[in-house]
mmCIF file of C-alpha atoms in Angstrom:
data_model
loop_
_atom_site.group_PDB
_atom_site.id
_atom_site.type_symbol
_atom_site.label_atom_id
_atom_site.label_comp_id
_atom_site.label_asym_id
_atom_site.label_seq_id
_atom_site.Cartn_x
_atom_site.Cartn_y
_atom_site.Cartn_z
ATOM 1 C CA MET A 1 -8.139 -5.272 39.996
ATOM 2 C CA GLY A 2 -5.036 -7.003 41.363
ATOM 3 C CA ASN A 3 -3.330 -6.416 44.686
ATOM 4 C CA PRO A 4 -1.039 -3.375 44.293
ATOM 5 C CA TYR A 5 1.392 -4.755 46.876
ATOM 6 C CA ILE A 6 4.115 -7.247 46.206
ATOM 7 C CA LYS A 7 4.467 -10.130 48.666
ATOM 8 C CA ASP A 8 7.338 -11.918 50.269
ATOM 9 C CA GLY A 9 7.745 -15.678 50.466
ATOM 10 C CA HIS A 10 5.418 -15.864 53.469
ATOM 11 C CA GLY A 11 2.555 -14.009 51.796
ATOM 12 C CA SER A 12 3.038 -10.750 53.738
ATOM 13 C CA CYS A 13 2.491 -7.474 51.895
ATOM 14 C CA VAL A 14 5.795 -5.723 51.259
ATOM 15 C CA LEU A 15 5.268 -1.962 51.416
ATOM 16 C CA LEU A 16 8.876 -0.855 51.049
ATOM 17 C CA ARG A 17 12.149 -2.492 50.094
ATOM 18 C CA ALA A 18 15.585 -0.873 50.101
ATOM 19 C CA GLU A 19 18.643 -2.613 48.693
ATOM 20 C CA SER A 20 22.222 -1.428 49.218
ATOM 21 C CA LEU A 21 21.414 2.265 49.671
ATOM 22 C CA THR A 22 24.404 4.553 50.123
ATOM 23 C CA LYS A 23 24.594 8.278 50.775
ATOM 24 C CA ALA A 24 27.648 10.479 51.189
ATOM 25 C CA TYR A 25 28.155 14.141 51.931
ATOM 26 C CA GLY A 26 31.466 15.010 50.361
ATOM 27 C CA PRO A 27 34.067 12.475 51.528
ATOM 28 C CA LYS A 28 31.907 11.309 54.459
ATOM 29 C CA GLU A 29 29.780 8.246 53.744
ATOM 30 C CA VAL A 30 26.770 8.558 56.053
ATOM 31 C CA ILE A 31 24.792 5.543 54.812
ATOM 32 C CA LYS A 32 26.602 2.446 53.583
ATOM 33 C CA SER A 33 24.827 -0.488 51.892
ATOM 34 C CA ALA A 34 21.555 -0.109 53.831
ATOM 35 C CA THR A 35 19.186 -2.975 53.061
ATOM 36 C CA LEU A 36 15.792 -3.481 54.690
ATOM 37 C CA GLN A 37 12.214 -4.455 54.015
ATOM 38 C CA LEU A 38 9.000 -3.141 55.562
ATOM 39 C CA ASN A 39 6.020 -5.475 55.557
ATOM 40 C CA ARG A 40 2.497 -4.443 56.476
ATOM 41 C CA GLY A 41 1.903 -4.631 60.218
ATOM 42 C CA ILE A 42 5.505 -4.749 61.435
ATOM 43 C CA ARG A 43 7.389 -2.283 63.630
ATOM 44 C CA LEU A 44 11.038 -1.577 62.981
ATOM 45 C CA GLY A 45 13.387 0.469 65.149
ATOM 46 C CA LEU A 46 16.590 2.196 64.041
ATOM 47 C CA VAL A 47 19.098 2.392 66.882
ATOM 48 C CA GLY A 48 22.338 4.358 66.779
ATOM 49 C CA ARG A 49 24.294 7.198 68.292
ATOM 50 C CA ASN A 50 23.650 10.827 67.394
ATOM 51 C CA GLY A 51 24.985 11.599 63.946
ATOM 52 C CA ALA A 52 24.978 7.962 62.858
ATOM 53 C CA GLY A 53 22.642 8.721 59.945
ATOM 54 C CA LYS A 54 19.230 7.612 61.228
ATOM 55 C CA THR A 55 17.432 10.729 59.996
ATOM 56 C CA THR A 56 19.279 10.571 56.674
ATOM 57 C CA LEU A 57 18.149 6.973 56.185
ATOM 58 C CA ILE A 58 14.532 7.879 56.959
ATOM 59 C CA ARG A 59 14.674 10.700 54.419
ATOM 60 C CA LEU A 60 16.120 8.308 51.841
ATOM 61 C CA LEU A 61 13.310 5.828 52.472
ATOM 62 C CA MET A 62 10.718 8.598 52.140
ATOM 63 C CA GLY A 63 12.222 9.851 48.896
ATOM 64 C CA GLN A 64 13.119 13.255 50.340
ATOM 65 C CA LEU A 65 16.765 12.537 49.529
ATOM 66 C CA GLY A 66 18.212 10.680 46.594
ATOM 67 C CA ALA A 67 20.583 7.804 47.273
ATOM 68 C CA ASP A 68 23.984 7.807 45.606
ATOM 69 C CA THR A 69 23.645 4.105 44.843
ATOM 70 C CA GLY A 70 21.159 1.347 45.555
ATOM 71 C CA GLU A 71 17.530 0.652 44.765
ATOM 72 C CA LEU A 72 14.353 1.716 46.574
ATOM 73 C CA THR A 73 10.920 0.239 45.872
ATOM 74 C CA VAL A 74 7.875 1.795 47.553
ATOM 75 C CA LYS A 75 4.426 0.303 46.999
ATOM 76 C CA THR A 76 2.284 2.943 48.710
ATOM 77 C CA GLU A 77 1.785 6.703 48.695
ATOM 78 C CA LYS A 78 0.217 6.677 52.175
ATOM 79 C CA ILE A 79 3.320 7.589 54.176
ATOM 80 C CA GLY A 80 3.219 9.636 57.377
ATOM 81 C CA TYR A 81 6.175 11.338 59.033
ATOM 82 C CA LEU A 82 6.872 13.009 62.369
ATOM 83 C CA PRO A 83 10.286 14.706 62.122
ATOM 84 C CA GLN A 84 12.717 14.910 65.000
ATOM 85 C CA PHE A 85 12.430 18.692 65.046
ATOM 86 C CA LEU A 86 8.934 19.733 64.057
ATOM 87 C CA GLN A 87 8.828 23.264 62.665
ATOM 88 C CA ILE A 88 5.932 24.917 64.471
ATOM 89 C CA GLU A 89 4.523 28.296 63.520
ATOM 90 C CA LYS A 90 3.056 29.566 66.766
ATOM 91 C CA LYS A 91 0.539 31.796 64.953
ATOM 92 C CA LYS A 92 -1.122 28.751 63.431
ATOM 93 C CA THR A 93 -3.910 26.800 65.078
ATOM 94 C CA VAL A 94 -4.197 23.294 66.455
ATOM 95 C CA LYS A 95 -6.270 22.523 63.372
ATOM 96 C CA ASP A 96 -3.337 23.532 61.157
ATOM 97 C CA LEU A 97 -1.001 21.227 63.082
ATOM 98 C CA VAL A 98 -3.216 18.188 63.519
ATOM 99 C CA GLY A 99 -5.139 18.365 60.279
ATOM 100 C CA SER A 100 -2.387 19.476 57.904
ATOM 101 C CA PRO A 101 -2.177 17.083 54.954
ATOM 102 C CA TYR A 102 0.725 14.745 54.302
ATOM 103 C CA GLY A 103 1.852 12.285 51.650
ATOM 104 C CA ARG A 104 -0.369 12.122 48.588
ATOM 105 C CA LEU A 105 -2.942 14.473 50.098
ATOM 106 C CA ALA A 106 -0.259 17.100 50.735
ATOM 107 C CA ARG A 107 0.902 16.910 47.123
ATOM 108 C CA ILE A 108 -2.671 17.418 45.929
ATOM 109 C CA VAL A 109 -3.240 20.410 48.219
ATOM 110 C CA ASN A 110 0.087 22.007 47.276
ATOM 111 C CA ARG A 111 -0.619 21.672 43.571
ATOM 112 C CA MET A 112 -4.118 23.117 44.004
ATOM 113 C CA SER A 113 -2.610 26.084 45.859
ATOM 114 C CA ARG A 114 -0.148 26.725 43.039
ATOM 115 C CA ILE A 115 -2.955 26.641 40.479
ATOM 116 C CA GLU A 116 -4.980 29.089 42.590
ATOM 117 C CA GLU A 117 -1.973 31.427 42.704
ATOM 118 C CA SER A 118 -1.555 31.227 38.926
ATOM 119 C CA MET A 119 -5.225 32.029 38.405
ATOM 120 C CA ALA A 120 -5.046 34.970 40.816
ATOM 121 C CA GLN A 121 -1.980 36.428 39.079
ATOM 122 C CA GLY A 122 -3.609 36.185 35.674
ATOM 123 C CA GLU A 123 -0.372 35.932 33.730
ATOM 124 C CA PRO A 124 -0.820 36.362 29.952
ATOM 125 C CA GLY A 125 -0.350 33.273 27.854
ATOM 126 C CA THR A 126 -1.661 30.940 30.548
ATOM 127 C CA ASP A 127 -3.752 28.022 29.315
ATOM 128 C CA TRP A 128 -6.743 28.665 31.563
ATOM 129 C CA GLU A 129 -8.776 25.743 30.265
ATOM 130 C CA ALA A 130 -5.970 23.304 31.022
ATOM 131 C CA LEU A 131 -5.510 24.747 34.516
ATOM 132 C CA ALA A 132 -9.233 24.565 35.226
ATOM 133 C CA ALA A 133 -9.374 20.965 34.029
ATOM 134 C CA GLU A 134 -6.384 20.016 36.189
ATOM 135 C CA TYR A 135 -7.891 21.758 39.211
ATOM 136 C CA SER A 136 -11.181 19.927 38.746
ATOM 137 C CA ALA A 137 -9.362 16.593 38.530
ATOM 138 C CA LEU A 138 -7.416 17.426 41.689
ATOM 139 C CA GLU A 139 -10.654 18.239 43.534
ATOM 140 C CA GLU A 140 -11.996 14.813 42.642
ATOM 141 C CA GLU A 141 -8.759 13.157 43.736
ATOM 142 C CA TYR A 142 -8.813 15.160 46.989
ATOM 143 C CA ALA A 143 -12.282 13.835 47.759
ATOM 144 C CA SER A 144 -11.383 10.269 46.787
ATOM 145 C CA VAL A 145 -8.469 10.098 49.254
ATOM 146 C CA GLY A 146 -10.512 11.427 52.176
ATOM 147 C CA GLY A 147 -9.562 15.087 52.151
ATOM 148 C CA HIS A 148 -13.001 16.256 53.257
ATOM 149 C CA GLU A 149 -13.027 13.866 56.220
ATOM 150 C CA SER A 150 -9.659 14.975 57.601
ATOM 151 C CA ALA A 151 -11.141 17.661 59.873
ATOM 152 C CA SER A 152 -13.504 15.311 61.700
ATOM 153 C CA LYS A 153 -10.747 12.725 62.062
ATOM 154 C CA GLY A 154 -8.443 15.366 63.512
ATOM 155 C CA ARG A 155 -11.020 16.276 66.143
ATOM 156 C CA GLY A 156 -11.391 12.622 67.038
ATOM 157 C CA CYS A 157 -7.644 12.244 67.554
ATOM 158 C CA LEU A 158 -7.614 15.296 69.840
ATOM 159 C CA SER A 159 -10.207 13.595 72.002
ATOM 160 C CA LYS A 160 -8.040 10.479 72.226
ATOM 161 C CA VAL A 161 -5.163 12.454 73.757
ATOM 162 C CA GLY A 162 -7.404 14.259 76.239
ATOM 163 C CA LEU A 163 -7.949 17.591 74.466
ATOM 164 C CA SER A 164 -11.498 18.851 74.067
ATOM 165 C CA ASP A 165 -13.032 20.016 70.806
ATOM 166 C CA THR A 166 -12.499 23.645 71.842
ATOM 167 C CA PHE A 167 -8.739 23.251 71.302
ATOM 168 C CA TYR A 168 -9.164 22.759 67.557
ATOM 169 C CA LYS A 169 -9.289 26.493 66.778
ATOM 170 C CA ARG A 170 -6.820 27.663 69.409
ATOM 171 C CA LYS A 171 -3.493 29.136 68.341
ATOM 172 C CA LEU A 172 -0.434 27.077 69.156
ATOM 173 C CA GLU A 173 1.122 30.017 70.987
ATOM 174 C CA THR A 174 -1.653 29.828 73.605
ATOM 175 C CA LEU A 175 -0.953 26.190 74.510
ATOM 176 C CA SER A 176 1.106 25.004 77.434
ATOM 177 C CA GLY A 177 4.048 22.701 76.772
ATOM 178 C CA GLY A 178 1.983 19.679 77.758
ATOM 179 C CA GLU A 179 -0.947 20.690 75.568
ATOM 180 C CA LEU A 180 1.348 21.227 72.586
ATOM 181 C CA THR A 181 2.861 17.777 73.094
ATOM 182 C CA LYS A 182 -0.645 16.274 73.129
ATOM 183 C CA ALA A 183 -1.535 18.125 69.928
ATOM 184 C CA MET A 184 1.582 16.741 68.241
ATOM 185 C CA LEU A 185 0.656 13.261 69.466
ATOM 186 C CA ALA A 186 -2.822 13.706 67.984
ATOM 187 C CA ARG A 187 -1.190 14.389 64.610
ATOM 188 C CA VAL A 188 0.795 11.166 64.931
ATOM 189 C CA LEU A 189 -2.388 9.234 65.773
ATOM 190 C CA LEU A 190 -4.160 10.673 62.740
ATOM 191 C CA GLN A 191 -1.315 9.654 60.465
ATOM 192 C CA ALA A 192 -1.184 6.214 62.070
ATOM 193 C CA GLU A 193 -4.873 5.695 61.264
ATOM 194 C CA GLU A 194 -4.455 6.542 57.592
ATOM 195 C CA ALA A 195 -0.864 5.726 56.665
ATOM 196 C CA ASP A 196 0.490 2.405 55.458
ATOM 197 C CA ILE A 197 3.951 3.476 56.660
ATOM 198 C CA LEU A 198 4.591 5.871 59.543
ATOM 199 C CA PHE A 199 8.105 7.176 60.211
ATOM 200 C CA LEU A 200 8.771 8.597 63.694
ATOM 201 C CA ASP A 201 12.151 10.283 64.032
ATOM 202 C CA GLU A 202 13.167 9.931 67.707
ATOM 203 C CA PRO A 203 9.587 10.038 69.095
#
């Protein structure tokens, strides 16, 4: 099987390439002719004033937004993301925060959840055999991309930021500000271990 990554002239693996991306909201052009390339192993910083479009560009590169013009080539599905404003549900646990899936794994889990909902509702006319077959295939894919190992990895990342194993089941609302920051950092570390590309929006 060949290398799934394209390479530049120096032999480095190119994970992402954007050429002349533009994005406008009404008459305001937020992103104009953005061109960049991300190779494996490099770190790239986006510097600009508030409102300059840094978050918009990150969302374009992740595929969360569509560009008005330009071309985006992404050679990996292993993309992690820590948003500038992380939406935290205080009733959830540290496990939910640190171990919540992302990228390809998140898409698998979300699709499995939708299938489970369809099965529970029992709507007439549903092709149950097709749903069961799809669910089985998703379970295999979940295992193949390390879904079952995510919990143990999450615990390991908590240890790296100085939080004991007992924090894993604690609710976020019981944490101090410092402990919550450490839990968020543990999530970043977990993504950094597994992702080919990790976007940090104003870390």
